[in-house]
Amino acid sequence: MPAPQTFQSLADQGHAFCVFPDARIFDKPDGKSIQHLLFGDYITPPKKEDGKYRKWTTSLLQQVNDTWWINVRSRQEEGWMKLNDVQEARILEVNFVDIGQGDGCHLVTPDDCHFIIDAGKRDNMYRFLRWRYNLNKPGKKLPKFYGLISHCDDDHWKGFEHLLSKIPAGQQRQIKFEKLYHQGILQRSGSTLGNVVKKDGQFFLQDFIQTGSELVTLLRQQGDKSMYEKLLIGALKNFPDLPMETVWKSLKKKTILHKDKLLTLEVIAPVPEAIDGKLCLRWFDRRADEISKTKNGHSIVLMAHIGKMKIMLGGDLNSMAADYLMEKYSGSNVRELRKNILEADGDQKKELQEQMDKVIEKCRAVFQSEVAKSCHHGSHDITNEFLKAMNPIATVISSGDEESYCHPRPETLGAIGKYSRGERPLIFSTELARSSPEYIELENKESKTDKIKQRIVSTYGMITLRTDGEKAIISQKLESVRYQFGDLVKWHIDKLVWNDKRGEFVTLE
């Protein structure tokens, strides 16, 4: 019997991907499962003795009864998969890496561009990427990488130091960034964000940096170390061919960050305002010297559109910023309307609440998403109205141990559940998903009593999202493997699929 046409297509392409929602690799056709793969996992032919990959030929294809099997390699295992369990098309992959307290997201587009959206404070993101791309070994050329820093808090940007530093001894390959994006705010030494002006009773930040040239000029004007200086100037020294003036770019509303046949990455915040002919950013505090609300509130907010699915990445937005964004996208003063609702009663209260509901519905056209990364690690500083506007089916919270903020807050978890879609909305947490300790203790050769603490790669409680726009999985690794109906199970998988009759995504058991 001739080989199926699907096999020839895969052989011509030279690689494949796992089908929805998951599949297994077996030690032999109809044998024992030895690896558990997720929707979208990359699959290649097996390797030869010299370490090079083979090509898929009919010698790597077998038919057992009515089932075709193909010899493959994926996730460091070689074996056999059912031919029906592999597909040609790459999908969108979003990995919410457990980088401890902070944010770190690795996004892979269907056309194989790789975005690092925040990188935490320490080296967790670097170690994840070193493992993911096997940077310690020589190999084929790495894909295109783009970096995005949502705002200038060190638990979002500082991890980029490890990604932009010189290649460590023993490491064979270095990730290179095509472009580095930022929010347009530079925190200077002395904890300032630049020139603040007052107009019509409202403060505005004038120093909204829009070009790489402006950024480099400001850095060179700093008399001592600013918050970004170590990162940016260090990158300039380590990569003299990196054109800082053109590589660094700030983002604002309506910027299309990436577009391919399936995916669009659109920036929906920050939203600058023209003040006396200059683009400025609203100051989110009554005091001109209190900077945290403003730098957090103008985080880059990214919306990924693929097929019928939307995924929102919200940085460290806060309540004041949420009200501001809803005002800008709806034309209504949400804060004033909320205040009037609290002070009213009877029919007037009902009428005002109906107005608020219309504002929320209008804002859903912009902010509603199937999956949302929780703003500011599950902080309480977010409004119910904005959560209603986001209206997700699933929420992912990036948080960590050894932090002094109690993230995620109990009231926020309750509000997320209350204002999300579905009877049983999904809430994921990198901190809760962690499947091993943060550290292991090693023997100290110089001391018989002291131990050395070492953070381990397997600490990652990563939440991974895979979607083609019609169906999706959100998955986290189990703390220990098990066998179910004879199949190896390494992942807990929640499934979302588009339902035409209901006109929305629904969860599957």
Short mmCIF file of C-alpha atoms in Angstrom, two decimals:
data_model
loop_
_atom_site.label_atom_id
_atom_site.label_comp_id
_atom_site.label_asym_id
_atom_site.label_seq_id
_atom_site.Cartn_x
_atom_site.Cartn_y
_atom_site.Cartn_z
CA MET A 1 0.00 0.00 0.00
CA PRO A 2 1.54 3.41 -0.97
CA ALA A 3 2.50 5.92 1.72
CA PRO A 4 -0.18 8.51 2.53
CA GLN A 5 0.11 11.93 0.88
CA THR A 6 0.34 13.56 4.32
CA PHE A 7 3.61 11.72 4.91
CA GLN A 8 5.11 13.05 1.69
CA SER A 9 4.17 16.61 2.69
CA LEU A 10 5.86 16.16 6.07
CA ALA A 11 8.92 14.61 4.42
CA ASP A 12 9.22 17.61 2.09
CA GLN A 13 8.90 20.05 4.99
CA GLY A 14 11.40 18.15 7.15
CA HIS A 15 9.62 18.73 10.46
CA ALA A 16 6.14 18.57 11.96
CA PHE A 17 4.06 19.57 14.99
CA CYS A 18 1.84 17.76 17.48
CA VAL A 19 -1.93 17.89 16.88
CA PHE A 20 -4.59 19.16 19.31
CA PRO A 21 -4.73 18.58 22.22
CA ASP A 22 -1.78 16.20 22.83
CA ALA A 23 -0.17 12.95 21.70
CA ARG A 24 2.42 10.35 22.71
CA ILE A 25 5.65 8.94 21.40
CA PHE A 26 5.84 5.13 21.68
CA ASP A 27 8.90 2.88 21.90
CA LYS A 28 7.56 0.97 18.89
CA PRO A 29 4.35 0.98 16.82
CA ASP A 30 1.52 -0.05 19.13
CA GLY A 31 4.04 -0.25 21.96
CA LYS A 32 4.57 1.57 25.27
CA SER A 33 4.28 5.39 25.46
CA ILE A 34 7.58 7.04 26.42
CA GLN A 35 6.87 10.76 25.94
CA HIS A 36 3.84 13.04 26.32
CA LEU A 37 3.66 15.88 23.76
CA LEU A 38 1.51 18.99 23.68
CA PHE A 39 -0.39 20.64 20.83
CA GLY A 40 2.21 22.46 18.73
CA ASP A 41 5.31 20.64 20.01
CA TYR A 42 8.10 20.56 17.41
CA ILE A 43 8.77 17.14 15.88
CA THR A 44 11.71 16.06 13.71
CA PRO A 45 13.00 12.85 12.16
CA PRO A 46 15.29 10.80 14.45
CA LYS A 47 19.05 11.37 14.51
CA LYS A 48 21.75 9.31 12.85
CA GLU A 49 24.77 7.94 14.71
CA ASP A 50 26.80 11.04 13.81
CA GLY A 51 24.21 13.25 15.51
CA LYS A 52 22.73 14.66 12.29
CA TYR A 53 19.01 14.39 11.60
CA ARG A 54 17.78 11.79 9.18
CA LYS A 55 15.25 12.51 6.46
CA TRP A 56 11.76 11.09 6.56
CA THR A 57 11.68 8.31 3.98
CA THR A 58 9.36 5.35 3.70
CA SER A 59 11.87 3.37 5.79
CA LEU A 60 10.69 5.49 8.75
CA LEU A 61 7.04 4.71 8.08
CA GLN A 62 5.17 1.58 9.15
CA GLN A 63 1.60 0.37 8.93
CA VAL A 64 0.21 -1.75 11.74
CA ASN A 65 -3.30 -3.00 11.05
CA ASP A 66 -5.09 0.16 9.81
CA THR A 67 -2.78 2.67 11.51
CA TRP A 68 0.24 4.41 9.97
CA TRP A 69 3.20 5.12 12.26
CA ILE A 70 6.11 7.52 11.72
CA ASN A 71 9.55 7.41 13.37
CA VAL A 72 10.18 10.76 15.15
CA ARG A 73 12.19 12.71 17.70
CA SER A 74 10.75 15.30 20.11
CA ARG A 75 11.52 16.49 23.64
CA GLN A 76 14.76 14.45 23.67
CA GLU A 77 12.94 11.18 22.96
CA GLU A 78 12.97 9.07 19.81
CA GLY A 79 10.25 6.62 18.96
CA TRP A 80 7.05 6.20 16.95
CA MET A 81 3.94 8.36 16.62
CA LYS A 82 0.68 7.79 14.85
CA LEU A 83 0.81 9.69 11.56
CA ASN A 84 -2.58 11.21 12.37
CA ASP A 85 -1.04 12.75 15.51
CA VAL A 86 1.27 15.09 13.58
CA GLN A 87 0.47 18.14 11.47
CA GLU A 88 2.36 20.48 9.15
CA ALA A 89 1.24 23.83 10.56
CA ARG A 90 2.99 25.72 13.34
CA ILE A 91 0.64 27.44 15.82
CA LEU A 92 0.93 30.27 18.36
CA GLU A 93 2.82 29.33 21.51
CA VAL A 94 2.82 31.54 24.62
CA ASN A 95 4.92 30.39 27.57
CA PHE A 96 4.37 32.18 30.87
CA VAL A 97 7.71 31.28 32.41
CA ASP A 98 8.00 30.98 36.18
CA ILE A 99 10.62 33.67 36.77
CA GLY A 100 9.70 34.10 40.43
CA GLN A 101 8.27 37.45 41.51
CA GLY A 102 7.84 39.43 38.30
CA ASP A 103 6.88 38.78 34.70
CA GLY A 104 8.48 36.79 31.92
CA CYS A 105 6.76 35.59 28.77
CA HIS A 106 8.15 33.74 25.74
CA LEU A 107 5.93 33.99 22.65
CA VAL A 108 6.50 32.09 19.39
CA THR A 109 4.53 33.23 16.35
CA PRO A 110 3.19 30.89 13.64
CA ASP A 111 5.90 32.22 11.29
CA ASP A 112 8.62 31.40 13.86
CA CYS A 113 9.46 34.82 15.31
CA HIS A 114 10.28 34.72 19.02
CA PHE A 115 9.34 37.47 21.47
CA ILE A 116 10.65 37.80 25.02
CA ILE A 117 8.04 39.96 26.75
CA ASP A 118 9.67 40.94 30.06
CA ALA A 119 12.39 38.76 31.56
CA GLY A 120 11.97 38.96 35.32
CA LYS A 121 14.60 40.20 37.75
CA ARG A 122 17.04 37.30 37.94
CA ASP A 123 18.41 34.78 35.45
CA ASN A 124 15.40 32.43 35.23
CA MET A 125 14.42 33.54 31.72
CA TYR A 126 18.02 33.20 30.51
CA ARG A 127 18.27 29.67 31.93
CA PHE A 128 14.94 28.73 30.38
CA LEU A 129 16.09 29.94 26.95
CA ARG A 130 19.50 28.28 27.35
CA TRP A 131 17.69 24.99 28.00
CA ARG A 132 15.03 25.53 25.32
CA TYR A 133 17.54 26.27 22.53
CA ASN A 134 20.43 24.18 23.91
CA LEU A 135 22.73 27.19 23.76
CA ASN A 136 25.62 25.23 25.25
CA LYS A 137 25.94 23.19 22.06
CA PRO A 138 26.63 24.36 18.51
CA GLY A 139 23.75 23.95 16.16
CA LYS A 140 21.69 25.50 13.44
CA LYS A 141 20.99 29.23 13.31
CA LEU A 142 18.64 30.52 15.99
CA PRO A 143 15.31 32.10 14.98
CA LYS A 144 14.67 35.84 15.05
CA PHE A 145 14.25 37.27 18.55
CA TYR A 146 12.53 40.45 19.67
CA GLY A 147 12.60 41.82 23.21
CA LEU A 148 9.87 43.85 24.87
CA ILE A 149 10.09 45.55 28.28
CA SER A 150 6.57 46.43 29.43
CA HIS A 151 7.84 49.07 31.89
CA CYS A 152 10.87 50.02 33.95
CA ASP A 153 10.36 47.99 37.14
CA ASP A 154 13.33 45.74 37.70
CA ASP A 155 11.21 42.60 38.13
CA HIS A 156 10.31 43.03 34.46
CA TRP A 157 13.48 44.37 32.79
CA LYS A 158 16.51 43.32 34.82
CA GLY A 159 16.56 39.76 33.49
CA PHE A 160 17.47 41.19 30.08
CA GLU A 161 20.95 41.86 31.47
CA HIS A 162 21.62 38.13 31.22
CA LEU A 163 20.22 37.97 27.68
CA LEU A 164 22.31 40.92 26.43
CA SER A 165 25.56 40.16 28.26
CA LYS A 166 28.64 38.60 26.70
CA ILE A 167 28.43 34.92 25.88
CA PRO A 168 29.48 32.89 28.96
CA ALA A 169 32.43 30.50 28.83
CA GLY A 170 31.35 27.15 27.42
CA GLN A 171 28.24 28.48 25.72
CA GLN A 172 28.37 28.04 21.95
CA ARG A 173 25.51 30.23 20.75
CA GLN A 174 24.18 33.69 21.62
CA ILE A 175 20.62 34.94 21.25
CA LYS A 176 20.60 38.09 19.10
CA PHE A 177 17.75 40.59 19.20
CA GLU A 178 16.42 42.17 16.01
CA LYS A 179 14.57 44.88 17.95
CA LEU A 180 14.12 45.91 21.59
CA TYR A 181 10.84 47.62 22.52
CA HIS A 182 10.04 49.67 25.62
CA GLN A 183 7.26 51.84 27.07
CA GLY A 184 8.92 55.20 26.38
CA ILE A 185 9.71 56.01 30.03
CA LEU A 186 13.24 56.08 31.42
CA GLN A 187 13.59 56.00 35.19
CA ARG A 188 16.57 58.19 36.02
CA SER A 189 18.85 58.05 39.01
CA GLY A 190 17.24 59.76 41.97
CA SER A 191 13.91 58.04 41.15
CA THR A 192 12.55 60.51 38.62
CA LEU A 193 10.91 59.93 35.26
CA GLY A 194 11.82 63.27 33.74
CA ASN A 195 10.09 66.61 33.37
CA VAL A 196 6.56 66.80 34.81
CA VAL A 197 4.26 69.71 33.88
CA LYS A 198 0.85 70.77 35.15
CA LYS A 199 -1.97 71.80 32.85
CA ASP A 200 -5.63 72.36 33.77
CA GLY A 201 -5.01 70.88 37.22
CA GLN A 202 -3.51 67.64 35.84
CA PHE A 203 0.15 66.55 35.84
CA PHE A 204 1.75 65.19 32.66
CA LEU A 205 5.08 63.51 31.98
CA GLN A 206 6.72 65.40 29.12
CA ASP A 207 9.61 62.99 28.63
CA PHE A 208 7.84 60.35 26.56
CA ILE A 209 10.78 58.85 24.65
CA GLN A 210 9.78 57.87 21.13
CA THR A 211 13.01 56.99 19.30
CA GLY A 212 16.17 55.04 20.02
CA SER A 213 18.21 58.18 19.39
CA GLU A 214 16.35 60.05 22.14
CA LEU A 215 16.94 57.14 24.51
CA VAL A 216 20.67 56.92 23.82
CA THR A 217 21.05 60.70 24.15
CA LEU A 218 19.31 60.69 27.54
CA LEU A 219 21.47 57.81 28.76
CA ARG A 220 24.65 59.60 27.79
CA GLN A 221 23.47 62.72 29.63
CA GLN A 222 23.11 60.85 32.91
CA GLY A 223 25.85 61.79 35.36
CA ASP A 224 25.61 58.53 37.29
CA LYS A 225 24.01 55.14 36.90
CA SER A 226 20.37 55.25 35.88
CA MET A 227 18.08 52.28 36.12
CA TYR A 228 18.46 51.24 32.48
CA GLU A 229 22.03 52.43 31.96
CA LYS A 230 23.72 49.21 33.03
CA LEU A 231 21.49 47.25 30.69
CA LEU A 232 21.63 49.47 27.62
CA ILE A 233 25.17 50.74 27.71
CA GLY A 234 26.33 47.25 28.67
CA ALA A 235 24.58 45.87 25.60
CA LEU A 236 26.20 48.54 23.45
CA LYS A 237 29.68 47.56 24.73
CA ASN A 238 29.11 43.83 24.40
CA PHE A 239 27.56 44.07 20.94
CA PRO A 240 29.29 46.89 19.06
CA ASP A 241 27.37 45.94 15.91
CA LEU A 242 24.05 46.52 17.69
CA PRO A 243 22.76 49.87 16.37
CA MET A 244 21.18 51.17 19.58
CA GLU A 245 19.62 54.19 17.88
CA THR A 246 17.60 51.95 15.56
CA VAL A 247 17.20 48.77 17.60
CA TRP A 248 15.45 50.45 20.56
CA LYS A 249 11.90 51.60 19.91
CA SER A 250 9.08 52.80 22.16
CA LEU A 251 5.51 51.63 21.65
CA LYS A 252 2.13 53.30 21.90
CA LYS A 253 -1.55 52.74 21.08
CA LYS A 254 -2.38 51.27 17.66
CA THR A 255 1.16 50.07 16.90
CA ILE A 256 1.14 46.75 15.05
CA LEU A 257 4.11 44.93 16.51
CA HIS A 258 3.86 41.84 14.32
CA LYS A 259 1.60 40.48 11.61
CA ASP A 260 1.64 37.22 9.69
CA LYS A 261 -1.00 35.11 7.93
CA LEU A 262 -2.57 34.03 11.24
CA LEU A 263 -1.43 36.38 14.02
CA THR A 264 -1.52 40.10 14.78
CA LEU A 265 0.22 41.59 17.81
CA GLU A 266 -1.34 44.99 18.52
CA VAL A 267 -0.33 47.54 21.15
CA ILE A 268 -3.35 49.03 22.97
CA ALA A 269 -1.42 50.99 25.62
CA PRO A 270 0.26 53.27 26.57
CA VAL A 271 -2.02 56.01 25.26
CA PRO A 272 -0.18 59.37 25.08
CA GLU A 273 -1.91 62.76 24.86
CA ALA A 274 -0.94 65.88 22.92
CA ILE A 275 -0.17 68.68 25.39
CA ASP A 276 0.93 71.97 23.82
CA GLY A 277 1.87 70.15 20.65
CA LYS A 278 3.96 67.45 22.37
CA LEU A 279 3.02 63.85 23.13
CA CYS A 280 2.92 63.39 26.92
CA LEU A 281 1.75 60.71 29.34
CA ARG A 282 -0.91 61.24 32.00
CA TRP A 283 0.53 61.34 35.55
CA PHE A 284 -1.27 58.80 37.73
CA ASP A 285 -0.73 60.38 41.14
CA ARG A 286 -1.64 63.57 42.98
CA ARG A 287 2.05 64.16 43.74
CA ALA A 288 4.48 65.00 40.94
CA ASP A 289 7.33 63.18 42.73
CA GLU A 290 5.55 59.85 43.25
CA ILE A 291 6.50 57.76 40.24
CA SER A 292 5.33 54.16 40.76
CA LYS A 293 1.70 54.60 39.67
CA THR A 294 2.76 56.32 36.45
CA LYS A 295 5.52 53.97 35.32
CA ASN A 296 3.32 50.93 36.13
CA GLY A 297 0.15 52.48 34.74
CA HIS A 298 1.73 53.14 31.35
CA SER A 299 2.88 49.55 30.92
CA ILE A 300 2.79 48.25 27.38
CA VAL A 301 -0.47 46.35 26.95
CA LEU A 302 -0.31 43.86 24.12
CA MET A 303 -3.23 42.09 22.47
CA ALA A 304 -2.59 39.00 20.36
CA HIS A 305 -5.29 38.24 17.77
CA ILE A 306 -5.26 34.79 16.16
CA GLY A 307 -8.36 33.46 14.46
CA LYS A 308 -11.24 33.86 16.90
CA MET A 309 -8.98 34.07 19.97
CA LYS A 310 -7.56 37.13 21.74
CA ILE A 311 -4.82 37.05 24.38
CA MET A 312 -4.08 40.12 26.50
CA LEU A 313 -0.76 40.83 28.23
CA GLY A 314 -1.29 43.71 30.64
CA GLY A 315 2.00 44.51 32.40
CA ASP A 316 1.52 46.20 35.78
CA LEU A 317 -1.64 48.20 35.10
CA ASN A 318 -3.31 49.71 38.17
CA SER A 319 -6.74 51.15 39.00
CA MET A 320 -5.98 54.71 37.89
CA ALA A 321 -4.55 53.47 34.61
CA ALA A 322 -7.51 51.13 34.08
CA ASP A 323 -9.96 54.03 34.50
CA TYR A 324 -7.87 56.17 32.16
CA LEU A 325 -7.75 53.49 29.43
CA MET A 326 -11.48 52.85 29.68
CA GLU A 327 -12.09 56.60 29.39
CA LYS A 328 -9.86 56.89 26.33
CA TYR A 329 -11.48 53.94 24.56
CA SER A 330 -15.10 54.68 25.55
CA GLY A 331 -15.21 58.48 25.82
CA SER A 332 -16.79 58.24 29.31
CA ASN A 333 -15.34 59.29 32.67
CA VAL A 334 -15.42 55.95 34.47
CA ARG A 335 -14.11 57.29 37.78
CA GLU A 336 -16.75 60.01 37.95
CA LEU A 337 -19.49 57.58 36.93
CA ARG A 338 -18.43 55.12 39.63
CA LYS A 339 -18.48 57.91 42.25
CA ASN A 340 -21.99 58.96 41.18
CA ILE A 341 -23.25 55.37 41.40
CA LEU A 342 -21.97 55.06 44.98
CA GLU A 343 -23.71 58.31 45.99
CA ALA A 344 -27.04 57.64 44.23
CA ASP A 345 -29.97 55.45 45.20
CA GLY A 346 -33.21 54.12 43.75
CA ASP A 347 -33.98 54.71 40.06
CA GLN A 348 -31.06 57.12 39.67
CA LYS A 349 -28.61 54.46 40.84
CA LYS A 350 -30.14 51.94 38.44
CA GLU A 351 -29.90 54.39 35.54
CA LEU A 352 -26.26 55.20 36.30
CA GLN A 353 -25.40 51.51 36.57
CA GLU A 354 -26.95 50.95 33.15
CA GLN A 355 -24.68 53.70 31.81
CA MET A 356 -21.67 51.97 33.34
CA ASP A 357 -22.73 48.65 31.82
CA LYS A 358 -22.80 50.30 28.38
CA VAL A 359 -19.31 51.71 28.95
CA ILE A 360 -18.04 48.26 29.93
CA GLU A 361 -19.65 46.71 26.85
CA LYS A 362 -18.01 49.32 24.62
CA CYS A 363 -14.63 48.66 26.23
CA ARG A 364 -14.98 44.93 25.68
CA ALA A 365 -14.46 45.57 21.97
CA VAL A 366 -10.88 46.50 22.94
CA PHE A 367 -10.03 44.62 26.14
CA GLN A 368 -12.10 41.43 26.07
CA SER A 369 -9.88 38.38 25.66
CA GLU A 370 -10.14 34.65 25.97
CA VAL A 371 -6.89 34.50 27.95
CA ALA A 372 -5.47 37.37 30.01
CA LYS A 373 -2.27 37.71 31.96
CA SER A 374 -3.34 39.18 35.29
CA CYS A 375 -2.24 42.78 35.75
CA HIS A 376 0.53 43.34 38.31
CA HIS A 377 0.86 39.72 39.49
CA GLY A 378 -2.65 39.59 40.93
CA SER A 379 -2.46 42.87 42.85
CA HIS A 380 -5.62 44.27 44.45
CA ASP A 381 -5.01 47.59 42.64
CA ILE A 382 -7.31 46.95 39.68
CA THR A 383 -10.98 47.89 39.20
CA ASN A 384 -13.97 45.59 38.92
CA GLU A 385 -15.05 47.50 35.81
CA PHE A 386 -11.76 46.75 34.04
CA LEU A 387 -11.97 43.08 35.01
CA LYS A 388 -15.48 43.03 33.54
CA ALA A 389 -14.18 44.65 30.36
CA MET A 390 -11.42 42.02 30.07
CA ASN A 391 -14.01 39.27 30.63
CA PRO A 392 -11.59 36.36 30.09
CA ILE A 393 -12.26 32.65 30.13
CA ALA A 394 -8.80 32.01 31.57
CA THR A 395 -6.40 34.20 33.60
CA VAL A 396 -2.69 33.54 34.14
CA ILE A 397 -0.97 35.05 37.20
CA SER A 398 2.82 35.43 37.25
CA SER A 399 4.03 35.62 40.86
CA GLY A 400 6.74 34.19 43.08
CA ASP A 401 7.97 33.30 46.54
CA GLU A 402 10.05 35.53 48.80
CA GLU A 403 8.07 38.70 48.03
CA SER A 404 6.52 41.22 50.38
CA TYR A 405 3.29 42.08 48.51
CA CYS A 406 1.12 38.99 49.09
CA HIS A 407 0.61 38.47 45.34
CA PRO A 408 -1.82 37.28 44.23
CA ARG A 409 -4.26 38.92 46.65
CA PRO A 410 -7.23 36.85 47.86
CA GLU A 411 -9.77 39.55 46.91
CA THR A 412 -8.27 39.74 43.43
CA LEU A 413 -8.60 35.99 42.92
CA GLY A 414 -12.23 36.25 43.99
CA ALA A 415 -12.89 39.18 41.65
CA ILE A 416 -11.21 37.45 38.71
CA GLY A 417 -13.42 34.41 39.22
CA LYS A 418 -16.54 36.54 39.65
CA TYR A 419 -16.02 38.73 36.58
CA SER A 420 -14.70 36.12 34.15
CA ARG A 421 -16.71 34.21 31.57
CA GLY A 422 -18.21 30.79 32.06
CA GLU A 423 -19.59 28.78 34.94
CA ARG A 424 -16.10 27.73 36.05
CA PRO A 425 -13.50 30.22 34.77
CA LEU A 426 -9.87 29.13 34.81
CA ILE A 427 -7.19 30.79 36.98
CA PHE A 428 -3.57 29.69 36.62
CA SER A 429 -0.57 30.70 38.73
CA THR A 430 3.10 30.10 37.95
CA GLU A 431 3.79 30.05 41.69
CA LEU A 432 1.18 27.36 42.36
CA ALA A 433 2.16 25.35 39.28
CA ARG A 434 5.80 25.08 40.35
CA SER A 435 6.63 21.39 40.40
CA SER A 436 9.83 21.44 42.44
CA PRO A 437 11.63 23.50 45.07
CA GLU A 438 13.15 26.85 44.12
CA TYR A 439 16.59 25.74 45.34
CA ILE A 440 18.62 22.61 45.99
CA GLU A 441 21.47 22.37 48.48
CA LEU A 442 24.90 21.27 47.32
CA GLU A 443 27.94 20.22 49.30
CA ASN A 444 30.44 23.02 49.92
CA LYS A 445 33.89 21.55 49.32
CA GLU A 446 35.51 24.37 51.30
CA SER A 447 33.33 23.81 54.34
CA LYS A 448 32.08 20.63 55.99
CA THR A 449 29.09 22.35 57.58
CA ASP A 450 27.93 25.05 55.15
CA LYS A 451 25.80 24.23 52.13
CA ILE A 452 25.59 26.01 48.77
CA LYS A 453 22.10 26.98 47.60
CA GLN A 454 21.59 26.68 43.86
CA ARG A 455 18.46 27.64 41.96
CA ILE A 456 17.45 24.87 39.59
CA VAL A 457 16.01 24.98 36.08
CA SER A 458 13.19 22.59 36.92
CA THR A 459 11.77 25.16 39.31
CA TYR A 460 9.69 26.51 36.45
CA GLY A 461 5.96 26.32 37.09
CA MET A 462 5.46 27.42 33.52
CA ILE A 463 1.95 27.84 32.13
CA THR A 464 1.95 27.19 28.39
CA LEU A 465 -0.76 28.28 25.96
CA ARG A 466 -1.01 26.82 22.45
CA THR A 467 -3.63 27.89 19.91
CA ASP A 468 -4.43 28.05 16.21
CA GLY A 469 -7.30 30.49 16.78
CA GLU A 470 -10.04 27.85 16.72
CA LYS A 471 -8.87 25.60 19.53
CA ALA A 472 -6.40 25.99 22.37
CA ILE A 473 -4.80 24.26 25.30
CA ILE A 474 -3.50 25.79 28.52
CA SER A 475 -1.19 23.38 30.26
CA GLN A 476 1.07 22.96 33.27
CA LYS A 477 3.47 20.17 34.13
CA LEU A 478 2.47 17.61 36.73
CA GLU A 479 4.61 17.19 39.83
CA SER A 480 4.99 13.50 39.05
CA VAL A 481 4.15 11.43 35.98
CA ARG A 482 1.42 8.83 35.90
CA TYR A 483 -0.11 6.32 33.51
CA GLN A 484 -3.75 6.61 32.54
CA PHE A 485 -5.31 3.82 30.44
CA GLY A 486 -1.74 2.76 29.69
CA ASP A 487 -0.62 6.17 28.39
CA LEU A 488 2.11 8.29 29.97
CA VAL A 489 0.74 11.56 31.41
CA LYS A 490 3.14 14.44 32.17
CA TRP A 491 0.84 17.45 31.72
CA HIS A 492 -2.44 18.73 33.05
CA ILE A 493 -4.29 20.16 30.05
CA ASP A 494 -7.31 22.46 29.91
CA LYS A 495 -8.92 22.70 26.48
CA LEU A 496 -10.79 25.57 24.82
CA VAL A 497 -12.62 25.18 21.50
CA TRP A 498 -14.74 27.53 19.42
CA ASN A 499 -18.45 26.72 19.49
CA ASP A 500 -20.28 28.03 16.39
CA LYS A 501 -23.76 27.75 17.93
CA ARG A 502 -22.81 29.77 21.00
CA GLY A 503 -20.46 32.09 19.15
CA GLU A 504 -17.73 31.76 21.76
CA PHE A 505 -15.00 29.51 23.13
CA VAL A 506 -16.05 26.82 25.58
CA THR A 507 -14.02 24.56 27.83
CA LEU A 508 -13.85 20.83 27.17
CA GLU A 509 -13.45 18.07 29.74
#
